[in-house]
Coordinates of N, CA and C in Angstrom, one line a residue:
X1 N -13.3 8.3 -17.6 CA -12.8 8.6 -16.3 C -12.4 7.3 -15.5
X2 N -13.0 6.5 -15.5 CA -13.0 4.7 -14.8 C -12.1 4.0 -15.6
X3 N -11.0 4.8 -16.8 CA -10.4 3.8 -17.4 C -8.9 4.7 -17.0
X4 N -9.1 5.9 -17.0 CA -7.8 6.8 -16.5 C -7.7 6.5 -14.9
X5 N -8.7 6.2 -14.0 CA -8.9 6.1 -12.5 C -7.6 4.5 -12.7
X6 N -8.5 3.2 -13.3 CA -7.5 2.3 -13.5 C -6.0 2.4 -13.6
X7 N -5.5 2.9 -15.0 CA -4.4 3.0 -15.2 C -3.8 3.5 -14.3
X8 N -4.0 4.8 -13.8 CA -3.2 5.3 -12.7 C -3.1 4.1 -11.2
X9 N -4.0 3.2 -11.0 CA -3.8 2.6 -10.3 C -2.3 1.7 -10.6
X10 N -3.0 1.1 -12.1 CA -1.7 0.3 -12.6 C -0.4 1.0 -12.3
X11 N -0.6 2.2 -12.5 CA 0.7 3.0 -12.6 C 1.2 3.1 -11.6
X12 N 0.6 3.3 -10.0 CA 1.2 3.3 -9.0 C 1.3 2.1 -8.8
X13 N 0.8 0.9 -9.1 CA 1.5 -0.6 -8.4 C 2.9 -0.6 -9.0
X14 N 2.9 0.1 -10.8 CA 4.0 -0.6 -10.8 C 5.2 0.5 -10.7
X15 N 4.9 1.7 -10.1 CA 6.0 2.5 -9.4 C 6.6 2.1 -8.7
X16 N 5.7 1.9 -7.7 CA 5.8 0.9 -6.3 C 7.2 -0.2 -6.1
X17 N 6.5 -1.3 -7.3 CA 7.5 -2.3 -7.8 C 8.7 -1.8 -8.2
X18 N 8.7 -0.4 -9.2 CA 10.3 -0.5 -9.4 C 10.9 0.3 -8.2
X19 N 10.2 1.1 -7.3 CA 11.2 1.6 -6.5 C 11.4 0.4 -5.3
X20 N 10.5 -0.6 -5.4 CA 11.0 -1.8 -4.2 C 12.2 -2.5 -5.1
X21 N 12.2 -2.5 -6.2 CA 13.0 -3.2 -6.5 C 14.4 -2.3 -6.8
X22 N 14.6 -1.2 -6.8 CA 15.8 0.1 -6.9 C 16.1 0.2 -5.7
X23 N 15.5 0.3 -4.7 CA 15.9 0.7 -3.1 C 16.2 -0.1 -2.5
X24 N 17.5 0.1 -1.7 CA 18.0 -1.0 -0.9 C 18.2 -1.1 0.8
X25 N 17.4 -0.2 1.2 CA 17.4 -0.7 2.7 C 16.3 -1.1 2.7
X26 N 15.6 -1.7 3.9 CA 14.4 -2.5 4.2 C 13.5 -0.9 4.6
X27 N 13.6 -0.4 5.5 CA 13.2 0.9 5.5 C 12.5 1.3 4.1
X28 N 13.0 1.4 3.5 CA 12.7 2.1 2.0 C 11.7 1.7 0.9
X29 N 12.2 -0.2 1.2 CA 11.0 -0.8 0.8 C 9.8 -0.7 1.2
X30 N 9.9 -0.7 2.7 CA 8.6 -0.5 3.3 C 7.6 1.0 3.0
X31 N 8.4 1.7 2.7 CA 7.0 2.9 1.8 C 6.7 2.2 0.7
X32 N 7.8 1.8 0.1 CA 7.0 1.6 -1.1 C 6.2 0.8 -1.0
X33 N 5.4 -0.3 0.0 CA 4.6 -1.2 -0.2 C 3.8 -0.5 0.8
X34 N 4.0 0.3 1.1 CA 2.7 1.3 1.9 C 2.4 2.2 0.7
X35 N 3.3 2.6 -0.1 CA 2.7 3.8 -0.8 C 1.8 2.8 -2.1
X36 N 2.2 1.4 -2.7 CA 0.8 1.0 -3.5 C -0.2 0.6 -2.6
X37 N 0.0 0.5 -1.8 CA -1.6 0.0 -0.9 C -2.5 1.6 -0.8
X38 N -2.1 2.5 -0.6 CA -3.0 3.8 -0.9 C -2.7 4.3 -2.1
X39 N -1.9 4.7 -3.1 CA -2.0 4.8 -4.4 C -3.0 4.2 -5.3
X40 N -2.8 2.9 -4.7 CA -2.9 2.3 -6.1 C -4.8 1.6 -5.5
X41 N -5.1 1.2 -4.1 CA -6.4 1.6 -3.7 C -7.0 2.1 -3.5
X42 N -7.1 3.4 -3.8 CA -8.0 4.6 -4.0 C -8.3 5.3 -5.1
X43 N -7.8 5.0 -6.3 CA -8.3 4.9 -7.1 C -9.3 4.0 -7.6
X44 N -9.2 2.6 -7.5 CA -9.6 1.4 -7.8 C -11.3 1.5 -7.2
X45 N -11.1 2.1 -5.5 CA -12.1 2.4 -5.1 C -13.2 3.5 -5.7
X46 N -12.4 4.6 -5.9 CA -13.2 5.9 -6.8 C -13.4 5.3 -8.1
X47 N -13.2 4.3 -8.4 CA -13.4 3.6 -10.1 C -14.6 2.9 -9.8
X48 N -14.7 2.1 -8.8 CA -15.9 1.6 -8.3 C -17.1 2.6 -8.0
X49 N -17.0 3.6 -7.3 CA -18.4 4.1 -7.6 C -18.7 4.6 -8.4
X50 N -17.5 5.2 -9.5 CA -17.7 5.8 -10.7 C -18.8 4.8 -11.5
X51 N -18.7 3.6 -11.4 CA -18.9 2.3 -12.5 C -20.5 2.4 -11.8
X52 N -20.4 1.9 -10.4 CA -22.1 1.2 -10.0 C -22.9 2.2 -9.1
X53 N -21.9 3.5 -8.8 CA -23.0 4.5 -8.1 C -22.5 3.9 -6.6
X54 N -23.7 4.1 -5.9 CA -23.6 3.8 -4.4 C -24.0 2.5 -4.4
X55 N -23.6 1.6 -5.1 CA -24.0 -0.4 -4.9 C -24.0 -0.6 -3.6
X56 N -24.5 -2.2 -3.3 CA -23.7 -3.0 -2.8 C -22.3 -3.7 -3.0
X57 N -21.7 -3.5 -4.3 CA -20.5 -3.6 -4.6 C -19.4 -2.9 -4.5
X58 N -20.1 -1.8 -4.6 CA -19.0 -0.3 -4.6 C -18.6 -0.1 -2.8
X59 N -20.0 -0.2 -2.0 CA -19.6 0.1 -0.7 C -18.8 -1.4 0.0
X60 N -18.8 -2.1 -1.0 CA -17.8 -3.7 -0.6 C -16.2 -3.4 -0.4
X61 N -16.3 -2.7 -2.0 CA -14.7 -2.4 -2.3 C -14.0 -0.9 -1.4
X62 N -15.4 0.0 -0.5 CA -15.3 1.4 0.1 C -14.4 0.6 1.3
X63 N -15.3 -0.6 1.7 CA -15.0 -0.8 3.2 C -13.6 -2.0 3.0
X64 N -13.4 -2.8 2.2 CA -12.0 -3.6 1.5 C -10.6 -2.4 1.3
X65 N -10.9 -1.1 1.1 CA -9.8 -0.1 1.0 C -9.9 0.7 2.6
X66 N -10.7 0.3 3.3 CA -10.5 1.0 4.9 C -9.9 0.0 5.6
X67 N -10.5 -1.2 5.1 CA -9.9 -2.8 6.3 C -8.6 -2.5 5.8
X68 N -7.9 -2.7 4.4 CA -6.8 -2.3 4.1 C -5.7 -1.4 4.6
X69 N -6.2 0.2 4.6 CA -5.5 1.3 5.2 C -5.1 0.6 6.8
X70 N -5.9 0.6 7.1 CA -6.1 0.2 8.6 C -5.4 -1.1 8.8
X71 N -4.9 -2.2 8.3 CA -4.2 -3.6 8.6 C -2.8 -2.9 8.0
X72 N -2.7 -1.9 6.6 CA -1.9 -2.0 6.3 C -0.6 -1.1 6.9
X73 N -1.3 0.4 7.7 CA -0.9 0.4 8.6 C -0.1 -0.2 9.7
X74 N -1.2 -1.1 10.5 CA -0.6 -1.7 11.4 C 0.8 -2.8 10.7
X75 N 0.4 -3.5 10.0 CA 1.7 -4.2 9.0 C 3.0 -3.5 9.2
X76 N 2.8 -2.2 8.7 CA 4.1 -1.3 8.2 C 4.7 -1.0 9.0
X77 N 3.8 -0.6 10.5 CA 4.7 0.0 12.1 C 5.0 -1.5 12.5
X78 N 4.5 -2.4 12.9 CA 4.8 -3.4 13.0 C 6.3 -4.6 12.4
X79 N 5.7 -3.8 11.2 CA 7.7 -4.3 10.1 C 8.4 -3.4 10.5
X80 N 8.2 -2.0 10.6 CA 9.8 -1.3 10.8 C 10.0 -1.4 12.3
X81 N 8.9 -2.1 13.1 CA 9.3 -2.2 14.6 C 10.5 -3.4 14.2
X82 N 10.4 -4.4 13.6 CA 10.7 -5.6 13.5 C 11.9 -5.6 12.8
X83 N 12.3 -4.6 12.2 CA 13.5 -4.0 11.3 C 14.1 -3.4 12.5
X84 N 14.0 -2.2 12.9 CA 15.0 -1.7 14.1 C 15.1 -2.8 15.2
X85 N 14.2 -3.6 16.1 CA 15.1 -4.4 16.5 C 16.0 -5.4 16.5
X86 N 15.6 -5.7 14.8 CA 16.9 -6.8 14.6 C 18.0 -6.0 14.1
X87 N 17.6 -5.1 13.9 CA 19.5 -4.2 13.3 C 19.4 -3.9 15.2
X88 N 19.5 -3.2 15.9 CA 19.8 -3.4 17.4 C 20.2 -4.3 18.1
X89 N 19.8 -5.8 17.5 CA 20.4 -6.9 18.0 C 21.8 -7.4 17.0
X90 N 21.8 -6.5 16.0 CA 23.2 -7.0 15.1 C 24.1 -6.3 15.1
X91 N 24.1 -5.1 16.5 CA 25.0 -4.2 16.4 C 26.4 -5.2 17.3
X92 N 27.6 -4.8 17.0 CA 28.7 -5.7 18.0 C 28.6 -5.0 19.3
X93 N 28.7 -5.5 20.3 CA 28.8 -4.6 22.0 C 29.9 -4.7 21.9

């Protein structure tokens, strides 16, 4: 189960990668580097308690996938804020 939880992670980073690398607005990229940050870390995390139970290591990597959701988040509104106002400043008046 901790070896299928992995691979699927692997599998979503490297979704991720080819649709950032197939897609061509900036928009478009930006799910895709939101969609491996929860794909591909929630697994990794459920592999973690799978492996050590309720550790100190597992609740490391619990609270490293919430700081993440949460920064990564802010990141993503943050870039597509940063995306629409520079296409708004490159429009001709």
């Amino acid at each position: 189960m901790i070896t299928a939880l992995l691979v699927l992670a692997a599998a979503a980073t490297w979704l991720g990668c080819i649709g950032f690398a197939r897609l061509t607005t900036a928009y478009a990229r930006l799910h895709c580097v939101s969609f491996v940050i929860v794909a591909a870390g929630i697994p990794v995390m459920l592999a973690s308690f799978l492996a050590d139970g309720l550790s100190s290591r597992a609740l490391k990597v619990l609270f490293l996938q919430l700081g993440m959701l949460l920064v990564g988040a802010a990141l993503s509104h943050a870039s597509g804020r940063a995306i629409a106002l520079r296409s708004i400043d490159r429009q001709p008046p």
